[in-house]
Coordinates of C-alpha atoms in Angstrom, one line a residue:
M48 CA 45.6 -13.9 -34.3
E49 CA 41.7 -11.8 -34.5
S50 CA 40.1 -12.7 -37.8
D51 CA 39.2 -9.6 -39.8
H52 CA 35.6 -10.4 -38.7
K53 CA 36.1 -9.9 -35.4
K54 CA 38.4 -6.3 -35.2
R55 CA 35.8 -5.1 -37.2
K56 CA 33.4 -5.9 -35.0
K57 CA 35.1 -4.6 -32.4
N58 CA 35.9 -1.5 -33.9
Q59 CA 32.0 -0.4 -35.6
P60 CA 30.7 3.0 -34.3
L61 CA 27.0 3.3 -32.6
S62 CA 28.0 0.4 -30.5
L63 CA 25.0 0.0 -27.9
G64 CA 25.9 0.1 -24.1
I65 CA 24.2 -2.6 -22.0
T66 CA 21.4 -0.1 -20.7
A67 CA 20.1 0.2 -24.2
Q68 CA 20.1 -3.2 -25.5
G69 CA 16.8 -4.8 -25.9
L70 CA 15.6 -1.3 -24.9
P71 CA 11.7 -1.3 -26.0
L72 CA 9.8 1.4 -27.6
S73 CA 7.1 2.2 -24.6
A74 CA 4.0 -0.3 -25.1
T75 CA 1.6 2.3 -25.4
L76 CA 3.6 4.5 -28.0
A77 CA 4.2 1.6 -29.4
I78 CA 0.4 -0.1 -30.0
D79 CA -0.6 4.0 -30.9
E80 CA 1.9 3.6 -34.0
L81 CA 0.9 0.2 -34.8
I82 CA -2.9 1.5 -35.0
A83 CA -2.0 4.6 -37.0
K84 CA -0.2 2.2 -39.4
K85 CA -3.2 -0.4 -39.5
K86 CA -5.9 2.5 -40.1
Q87 CA -4.1 3.0 -43.3
T88 CA -4.2 -0.5 -44.7
N89 CA -7.9 -1.5 -43.2
D90 CA -11.2 -0.9 -44.2
E91 CA -13.3 -2.2 -41.0
R92 CA -13.7 0.5 -38.2
L93 CA -11.2 -0.5 -35.8
L94 CA -11.9 0.1 -32.1
H95 CA -8.4 2.0 -30.8
M96 CA -8.5 1.1 -26.9
G97 CA -4.5 1.0 -26.5
F98 CA -3.0 4.4 -25.8
G99 CA -4.4 6.8 -22.9
E100 CA -4.6 10.1 -23.5
S101 CA -7.2 13.1 -23.0
S102 CA -8.7 13.4 -26.0
L103 CA -11.3 16.6 -25.0
P104 CA -10.5 20.1 -26.4
L105 CA -8.1 22.5 -25.0
H106 CA -9.6 24.9 -22.5
P107 CA -9.5 28.7 -24.5
A108 CA -7.6 30.6 -21.7
L109 CA -5.1 28.2 -21.7
R110 CA -5.1 28.4 -25.4
K111 CA -5.1 32.3 -24.9
A112 CA -2.4 32.4 -22.2
L113 CA -0.1 30.2 -24.4
S114 CA -0.2 32.7 -27.6
D115 CA 0.4 35.4 -25.1
A116 CA 3.4 33.6 -23.4
A117 CA 4.8 33.0 -27.1
T118 CA 7.5 35.4 -26.8
Y119 CA 8.9 34.6 -23.6
T120 CA 12.1 32.9 -25.7
R121 CA 14.8 33.0 -23.0
Y122 CA 16.0 30.3 -20.8
G123 CA 14.0 30.2 -17.8
P124 CA 15.4 28.4 -14.4
V125 CA 16.1 24.8 -14.1
R126 CA 13.7 24.3 -11.0
G127 CA 11.0 26.3 -12.8
I128 CA 9.6 30.1 -12.9
L129 CA 8.5 31.2 -9.4
E130 CA 4.9 32.2 -10.6
L131 CA 4.0 28.7 -11.5
R132 CA 5.5 27.2 -8.5
Q133 CA 3.4 29.5 -6.6
A134 CA 0.4 29.0 -8.3
I135 CA 0.9 25.0 -7.8
A136 CA 1.7 25.0 -4.3
S137 CA -1.8 27.1 -3.7
Y138 CA -3.8 25.3 -6.1
L139 CA -2.7 21.9 -4.5
G140 CA -4.0 23.8 -0.9
R141 CA -7.4 24.8 -2.6
T142 CA -8.1 22.1 -4.2
R143 CA -6.7 19.1 -2.6
G144 CA -5.7 20.2 1.2
I145 CA -2.3 19.6 0.7
T146 CA 0.2 22.4 2.3
C147 CA 3.6 23.3 0.9
E148 CA 5.1 26.2 -0.7
S149 CA 6.7 27.0 -3.8
Q150 CA 10.0 26.1 -2.4
Q151 CA 9.0 22.8 -2.5
V152 CA 8.1 22.3 -6.0
V153 CA 10.3 22.0 -9.0
I154 CA 8.8 21.8 -12.6
G155 CA 9.9 19.5 -15.6
P156 CA 8.9 18.6 -19.1
G157 CA 6.8 16.1 -17.9
S158 CA 6.3 13.7 -15.1
K159 CA 8.6 11.1 -16.6
A160 CA 11.4 13.2 -16.9
L161 CA 11.0 13.7 -13.3
I162 CA 10.4 10.6 -12.6
Y163 CA 13.7 9.6 -14.2
A164 CA 15.2 11.9 -12.5
L165 CA 14.2 10.9 -9.2
L166 CA 14.9 7.3 -9.5
R167 CA 18.5 7.8 -10.7
L168 CA 19.3 10.3 -8.0
L169 CA 17.8 8.7 -5.2
E170 CA 19.1 5.7 -3.4
G171 CA 18.1 2.0 -3.2
D172 CA 15.7 -0.6 -5.4
V173 CA 12.2 0.6 -6.6
L174 CA 9.2 -1.6 -4.8
L175 CA 6.7 -1.7 -7.6
P176 CA 2.7 -2.5 -7.6
S177 CA 1.8 -5.7 -10.2
P178 CA 0.6 -4.3 -12.3
S179 CA 1.5 -0.6 -12.9
W180 CA 2.3 1.7 -15.7
V181 CA 4.6 0.5 -19.1
S182 CA 6.8 3.3 -18.1
Y183 CA 7.7 2.8 -14.2
A184 CA 9.9 -0.3 -14.8
P185 CA 12.1 0.5 -17.4
I186 CA 12.9 4.2 -16.2
A187 CA 13.5 2.3 -12.9
R188 CA 16.0 0.1 -14.9
L189 CA 17.4 3.3 -16.9
G190 CA 18.1 4.5 -13.6
G191 CA 20.1 1.6 -12.3
K192 CA 17.6 0.3 -9.9
R193 CA 16.5 -3.2 -9.3
V194 CA 12.6 -3.4 -9.9
I195 CA 11.1 -5.3 -7.0
P196 CA 7.5 -6.6 -7.8
V197 CA 4.3 -6.5 -5.0
Q198 CA 1.3 -8.0 -6.0
T199 CA -2.2 -6.5 -5.3
D200 CA -5.4 -8.4 -4.7
P201 CA -7.3 -8.5 -7.9
E202 CA -10.1 -9.6 -5.7
D203 CA -10.3 -5.9 -4.3
H204 CA -9.6 -3.4 -7.2
H205 CA -5.9 -4.5 -7.0
T206 CA -5.4 -2.9 -3.7
L207 CA -2.3 -2.7 -2.0
R208 CA -1.8 -4.3 1.3
A209 CA 1.0 -3.5 3.9
E210 CA 1.7 -7.0 5.1
V211 CA 1.9 -7.8 1.4
L212 CA 4.3 -5.1 1.3
A213 CA 6.0 -6.0 4.4
E214 CA 6.7 -9.6 3.3
T215 CA 8.5 -8.3 0.2
V216 CA 10.4 -6.1 1.7
R217 CA 11.9 -8.6 3.5
L218 CA 12.4 -11.7 0.8
A219 CA 13.9 -8.7 -1.3
K220 CA 16.5 -8.1 1.6
K221 CA 17.1 -12.0 1.8
D222 CA 18.0 -12.1 -2.2
G223 CA 20.4 -9.1 -1.7
A224 CA 18.0 -6.0 -2.6
N225 CA 18.1 -2.5 -1.0
P226 CA 14.2 -1.3 -1.3
R227 CA 14.0 2.1 -0.4
M228 CA 11.3 3.4 -2.6
L229 CA 7.7 2.7 -3.1
I230 CA 5.7 4.1 -6.6
I231 CA 2.2 3.9 -6.2
N232 CA -0.2 5.4 -8.8
S233 CA -4.1 6.6 -7.8
P234 CA -5.8 6.7 -9.5
D235 CA -4.0 3.8 -11.3
N236 CA -3.1 3.3 -14.8
P237 CA -4.2 0.5 -15.7
T238 CA -6.7 -1.0 -13.4
G239 CA -8.7 2.6 -13.1
G240 CA -8.6 1.4 -9.3
M241 CA -8.1 4.4 -6.6
F242 CA -6.8 3.7 -3.0
D243 CA -9.8 4.4 -0.1
E244 CA -8.3 6.6 2.7
E245 CA -8.2 4.1 5.1
D246 CA -5.7 2.0 2.7
V247 CA -3.7 5.8 1.8
K248 CA -3.4 5.9 5.6
A249 CA -1.8 2.5 6.0
I250 CA 0.6 2.8 3.3
A251 CA 1.6 6.0 4.5
E252 CA 2.0 4.1 8.0
W253 CA 3.9 1.2 6.9
A254 CA 6.2 3.5 4.5
R255 CA 7.2 5.3 7.8
S256 CA 7.9 2.9 9.9
E257 CA 10.2 1.2 7.1
G258 CA 11.6 4.5 6.5
I259 CA 10.7 3.9 2.9
T260 CA 10.2 6.7 0.5
L261 CA 6.9 7.0 -1.5
I262 CA 6.8 8.2 -5.1
S263 CA 2.8 9.2 -5.3
D264 CA 1.7 9.8 -9.2
E265 CA -1.2 11.8 -8.8
I266 CA -1.8 12.6 -12.8
Y267 CA -5.4 11.4 -12.9
A268 CA -6.5 12.9 -9.4
E269 CA -8.1 15.5 -10.6
L270 CA -10.4 13.1 -12.8
A271 CA -11.8 10.7 -10.3
H272 CA -15.2 9.3 -11.2
G273 CA -16.6 11.0 -7.9
W274 CA -17.8 7.7 -6.1
R275 CA -14.4 7.4 -3.9
K276 CA -12.8 10.7 -2.6
H277 CA -9.2 11.3 -4.1
V278 CA -6.6 11.1 -1.1
S279 CA -2.9 12.0 -1.4
P280 CA -0.2 10.1 0.9
F281 CA 1.3 13.9 1.2
Q282 CA -1.1 14.2 3.9
F283 CA -0.5 11.9 6.4
Y284 CA 3.4 11.1 5.5
P285 CA 4.4 14.6 4.0
E286 CA 8.1 14.0 4.7
G287 CA 8.4 11.1 3.4
T288 CA 6.2 11.3 0.2
I289 CA 7.2 13.2 -3.3
L290 CA 4.0 14.2 -5.0
L291 CA 4.0 14.0 -9.1
A292 CA 1.7 15.4 -11.3
G293 CA 1.1 17.4 -14.3
L294 CA -1.1 19.4 -17.1
S295 CA -1.5 16.2 -19.7
K296 CA -4.8 14.5 -18.0
T297 CA -6.6 16.8 -16.1
F298 CA -6.3 19.7 -18.7
S299 CA -5.9 17.7 -22.3
A300 CA -2.4 19.1 -22.8
G301 CA -0.5 16.2 -23.0
G302 CA 1.5 17.3 -26.0
W303 CA 2.8 20.3 -24.0
R304 CA 4.8 18.5 -21.5
L305 CA 4.8 19.7 -18.2
G306 CA 4.6 18.2 -15.0
Y307 CA 5.6 18.7 -11.5
A308 CA 7.3 17.5 -8.5
V309 CA 6.4 18.6 -4.3
L310 CA 9.2 17.4 -2.3
P311 CA 9.1 17.4 1.6
A312 CA 10.0 20.8 3.2
T313 CA 12.9 19.2 4.7
E314 CA 16.7 19.5 4.4
T315 CA 16.6 16.4 2.3
G316 CA 14.2 17.2 0.0
E317 CA 15.8 20.4 -0.5
K318 CA 18.7 18.5 -1.0
V319 CA 17.1 16.0 -3.1
I320 CA 15.7 19.8 -5.5
N321 CA 18.9 20.2 -5.6
A322 CA 19.9 17.4 -6.9
I323 CA 17.2 17.6 -9.6
R324 CA 18.1 20.9 -10.9
A325 CA 21.8 20.0 -11.4
L326 CA 20.4 16.6 -13.5
G327 CA 18.2 18.9 -15.3
S328 CA 20.4 22.0 -16.0
E329 CA 22.5 18.7 -17.8
V330 CA 19.7 17.0 -19.5
W331 CA 17.0 19.5 -20.4
S332 CA 18.3 23.0 -19.3
T333 CA 14.5 24.0 -18.7
T334 CA 10.8 23.3 -19.1
A335 CA 9.7 25.3 -21.9
T336 CA 8.8 29.2 -20.5
P337 CA 6.0 29.9 -22.8
I338 CA 4.0 26.5 -21.6
Q339 CA 5.0 27.3 -18.1
K340 CA 3.6 30.7 -18.5
A341 CA 0.6 29.1 -20.3
A342 CA 0.5 26.6 -17.0
V343 CA -0.1 29.3 -14.4
E344 CA -3.4 30.0 -16.2
A345 CA -4.7 26.3 -15.6
Y346 CA -3.2 26.1 -11.4
S347 CA -4.8 29.8 -11.0
P348 CA -8.3 30.2 -9.6
N349 CA -10.7 30.4 -12.6
K350 CA -14.2 28.9 -12.7
S351 CA -14.5 28.3 -16.1
I352 CA -11.3 26.3 -15.9
E353 CA -12.9 24.7 -12.3
K354 CA -15.8 23.9 -14.5
Y355 CA -14.1 22.3 -17.2
V356 CA -12.0 20.1 -15.0
K357 CA -15.3 19.1 -13.1
A358 CA -16.9 18.4 -16.2
S359 CA -13.9 16.3 -18.2
A360 CA -14.1 13.7 -14.8
K361 CA -17.6 13.3 -14.9
I362 CA -17.8 12.8 -18.6
F363 CA -14.6 10.3 -18.4
G364 CA -16.3 8.9 -15.5
Y365 CA -19.7 8.2 -17.5
T366 CA -18.3 6.8 -20.3
T367 CA -16.3 4.0 -18.7
E368 CA -18.7 3.0 -16.3
E369 CA -21.2 2.3 -18.8
L370 CA -18.2 0.2 -20.7
Y371 CA -17.6 -1.2 -17.2
K372 CA -21.6 -2.0 -16.9
T373 CA -20.9 -4.0 -20.2
Y374 CA -18.3 -5.8 -19.4
I375 CA -20.0 -7.4 -16.0
D376 CA -23.1 -7.7 -17.9
V377 CA -21.4 -10.4 -20.6
G378 CA -19.4 -11.9 -17.9
I379 CA -15.9 -10.5 -18.0
L380 CA -14.2 -10.3 -14.8
C381 CA -13.1 -6.1 -13.9
A382 CA -12.6 -3.9 -11.1
R383 CA -15.3 -0.9 -10.7
P384 CA -12.9 2.3 -11.9
A385 CA -12.9 5.1 -9.8
G386 CA -10.7 7.3 -11.6
G387 CA -9.0 8.1 -14.9
F388 CA -10.1 6.3 -18.4
Y389 CA -8.7 3.1 -17.8
L390 CA -10.6 -0.4 -17.3
Y391 CA -8.6 -4.2 -16.7
P392 CA -10.9 -6.4 -17.6
D393 CA -10.0 -10.1 -17.4
F394 CA -11.0 -13.0 -19.6
E395 CA -10.2 -15.7 -16.9
P396 CA -13.4 -17.4 -17.2
F397 CA -12.9 -17.7 -21.0
R398 CA -9.9 -19.4 -20.6
K399 CA -10.6 -22.7 -22.7
A400 CA -12.6 -21.2 -25.0
L401 CA -9.6 -18.7 -26.3
E402 CA -7.5 -21.8 -26.1
K403 CA -9.9 -23.4 -28.8
E404 CA -9.0 -20.4 -30.3
G405 CA -5.0 -20.7 -30.2
V406 CA -5.2 -17.9 -27.4
R407 CA -3.0 -19.0 -24.1
S408 CA -1.7 -15.3 -23.2
G409 CA -2.1 -12.2 -22.4
K410 CA -0.2 -11.2 -25.7
E411 CA -1.8 -13.7 -27.9
L412 CA -5.4 -12.1 -26.5
S413 CA -4.3 -9.2 -27.2
T414 CA -2.8 -10.0 -31.3
Y415 CA -6.4 -12.3 -31.0
L416 CA -8.7 -9.7 -30.8
L417 CA -6.5 -7.0 -32.7
E418 CA -6.7 -9.4 -35.9
K419 CA -10.3 -11.2 -35.6
W420 CA -12.3 -8.0 -34.4
N421 CA -10.7 -4.8 -34.4
I422 CA -10.1 -4.3 -30.9
A423 CA -6.9 -2.8 -30.0
A424 CA -5.6 -3.5 -26.2
L425 CA -2.7 -3.8 -24.2
P426 CA -1.8 -7.1 -22.1
A427 CA -1.1 -7.4 -18.5
S428 CA 2.2 -8.6 -19.6
A429 CA 3.1 -4.8 -20.5
F430 CA 2.0 -3.6 -17.2
G431 CA 4.4 -6.2 -15.3
E432 CA 1.9 -9.6 -15.2
E433 CA 2.9 -12.7 -16.0
D434 CA 2.1 -13.2 -19.4
A435 CA -0.2 -16.0 -18.6
V436 CA -2.6 -13.5 -17.1
L437 CA -5.6 -13.1 -19.5
R438 CA -6.1 -9.5 -18.3
L439 CA -6.0 -6.9 -20.5
R440 CA -6.1 -2.5 -20.3
T441 CA -8.7 -1.0 -22.1
S442 CA -8.4 2.8 -22.4
T443 CA -11.7 4.7 -22.6
N444 CA -11.1 8.0 -23.4
T445 CA -11.6 7.7 -27.4
L446 CA -15.7 6.3 -26.2
V447 CA -16.1 10.5 -25.9
E448 CA -16.1 11.2 -29.5
P449 CA -19.4 13.2 -30.9
G450 CA -21.2 11.8 -33.6
N451 CA -21.8 13.8 -36.8
V452 CA -19.1 16.0 -37.2
H453 CA -17.0 16.3 -40.3
T454 CA -13.9 18.9 -39.4
P455 CA -11.9 19.8 -36.6
Q456 CA -14.2 22.6 -35.6
E457 CA -17.3 20.5 -35.6
R458 CA -15.5 17.8 -33.3
E459 CA -14.6 20.8 -30.9
K460 CA -18.3 22.5 -30.8
A461 CA -19.7 19.3 -30.1
L462 CA -17.6 18.5 -27.3
W463 CA -17.8 21.5 -25.7
R464 CA -21.6 20.9 -25.7
I465 CA -21.3 17.6 -24.1
L466 CA -19.2 19.5 -21.5
D467 CA -21.6 22.3 -20.7
E468 CA -24.4 19.5 -20.4
V469 CA -22.7 16.4 -18.6
L470 CA -22.7 18.5 -15.3
E471 CA -26.6 18.5 -15.8
D472 CA -28.7 16.2 -13.6
N473 CA -29.5 12.5 -14.6
F474 CA -26.8 13.1 -18.2
D475 CA -27.3 10.5 -20.5
H476 CA -25.7 10.7 -23.8
D477 CA -25.4 8.4 -26.9
F478 CA -22.1 8.7 -27.8
P479 CA -21.6 6.5 -30.8
I480 CA -18.1 5.5 -30.6
L481 CA -19.3 4.0 -26.9
S482 CA -22.2 2.1 -28.1
F483 CA -20.2 0.6 -30.8
A484 CA -17.5 -0.8 -28.2
K485 CA -20.4 -2.3 -25.9
E486 CA -21.8 -4.0 -29.5
R487 CA -18.4 -5.4 -30.0
W488 CA -17.4 -6.6 -27.1
T489 CA -20.7 -8.3 -26.6
K490 CA -19.7 -9.7 -30.0
V491 CA -16.5 -11.1 -29.0
I492 CA -18.0 -12.9 -25.5
K493 CA -20.8 -14.3 -27.7
H494 CA -18.5 -16.1 -30.0
L495 CA -16.3 -17.1 -27.1
T496 CA -19.3 -18.2 -25.3
N497 CA -20.6 -20.4 -28.2
K498 CA -17.0 -21.8 -28.5
R499 CA -17.5 -23.5 -24.9

């Protein structure tokens, strides 16, 4: 007979299913919550480089558009309102040379939801570059997919090679997997790298030859720093590429939660859109209509908004490049950033010194920096790499904060002045937190150098 204890355990409510067991909070959101608590109990200045979001002010035209749209309270179509889908299709043609029609576009409550829908609905397992954004692998597993890591080249901006993809697929099939999708992110989170045109063509050609669906996350495309042009595989492989993007990074509107996907103009592409509609109708019903209405303004021709986006890219490019130079100067290995607001420094040259500090893994390095130096950064293991790897993802979005401001209104005015100035030739600005970051990292490396 079963004991009373076993009976109670068997019949208890709120028992987690297998998929949910051991499912952690997103590493980026988790560290943001941890830092918020640490700030309340710590008087020393903290350098928060663990969470990546655009910290620039919302454009006034978008603020007004959202206010004007507040009365749109009825449910909209699951696929997204036609006006917005038309605006996005036109925007992609105008800004990236991508030819698509409104019927290829589907709107969702953030690109995360659309990625989940795609990985839940499409057949096969997922090829995922290592390193890659923290949420891809958990979303794939929630969608019932096997994750197949693909090694990138750390000596060359973590580039993805066709020959490595081919060998990975061969071994995966031998192991019983069914690789049918490849997720790429360019510009990339966590590395800040971006594929050049030759790399994009090679990946697209390989995917076509293998019948692989390319899921191209281009959320940072408009934040390219300027020394390398952003190129989408959709231009070379339109029948097999799904392009994803959204409002959050380009327009500093992460909390609005609006993303979009562009599917191929094929019969299969339309079937996938209909499947997303069906899933969305049961899960999120529709993306908030006022947000969609406001987003029309973001994707419509507007010289002021276009100038804002260009200035945002340059300001993030400036601060990220400045910290990159500091990393290189003090002896930290790091690939040059090409877009977004991330750096991926490698502390391998200081492994022996770190071991003397009790640090032997990426997680221990992240903890050491937070506890001893008040620097918050995420370890490479959060992005799919082995824990022994001593790389970190450092977000640079907080480095653009202006000095000598005391209220939100003063901060916004100061940032707008910087956004206006950054497009001028020979821009050079004294960002207090950027200077603080340079000093703090220099002290860390000086300390480790003395430990050698």
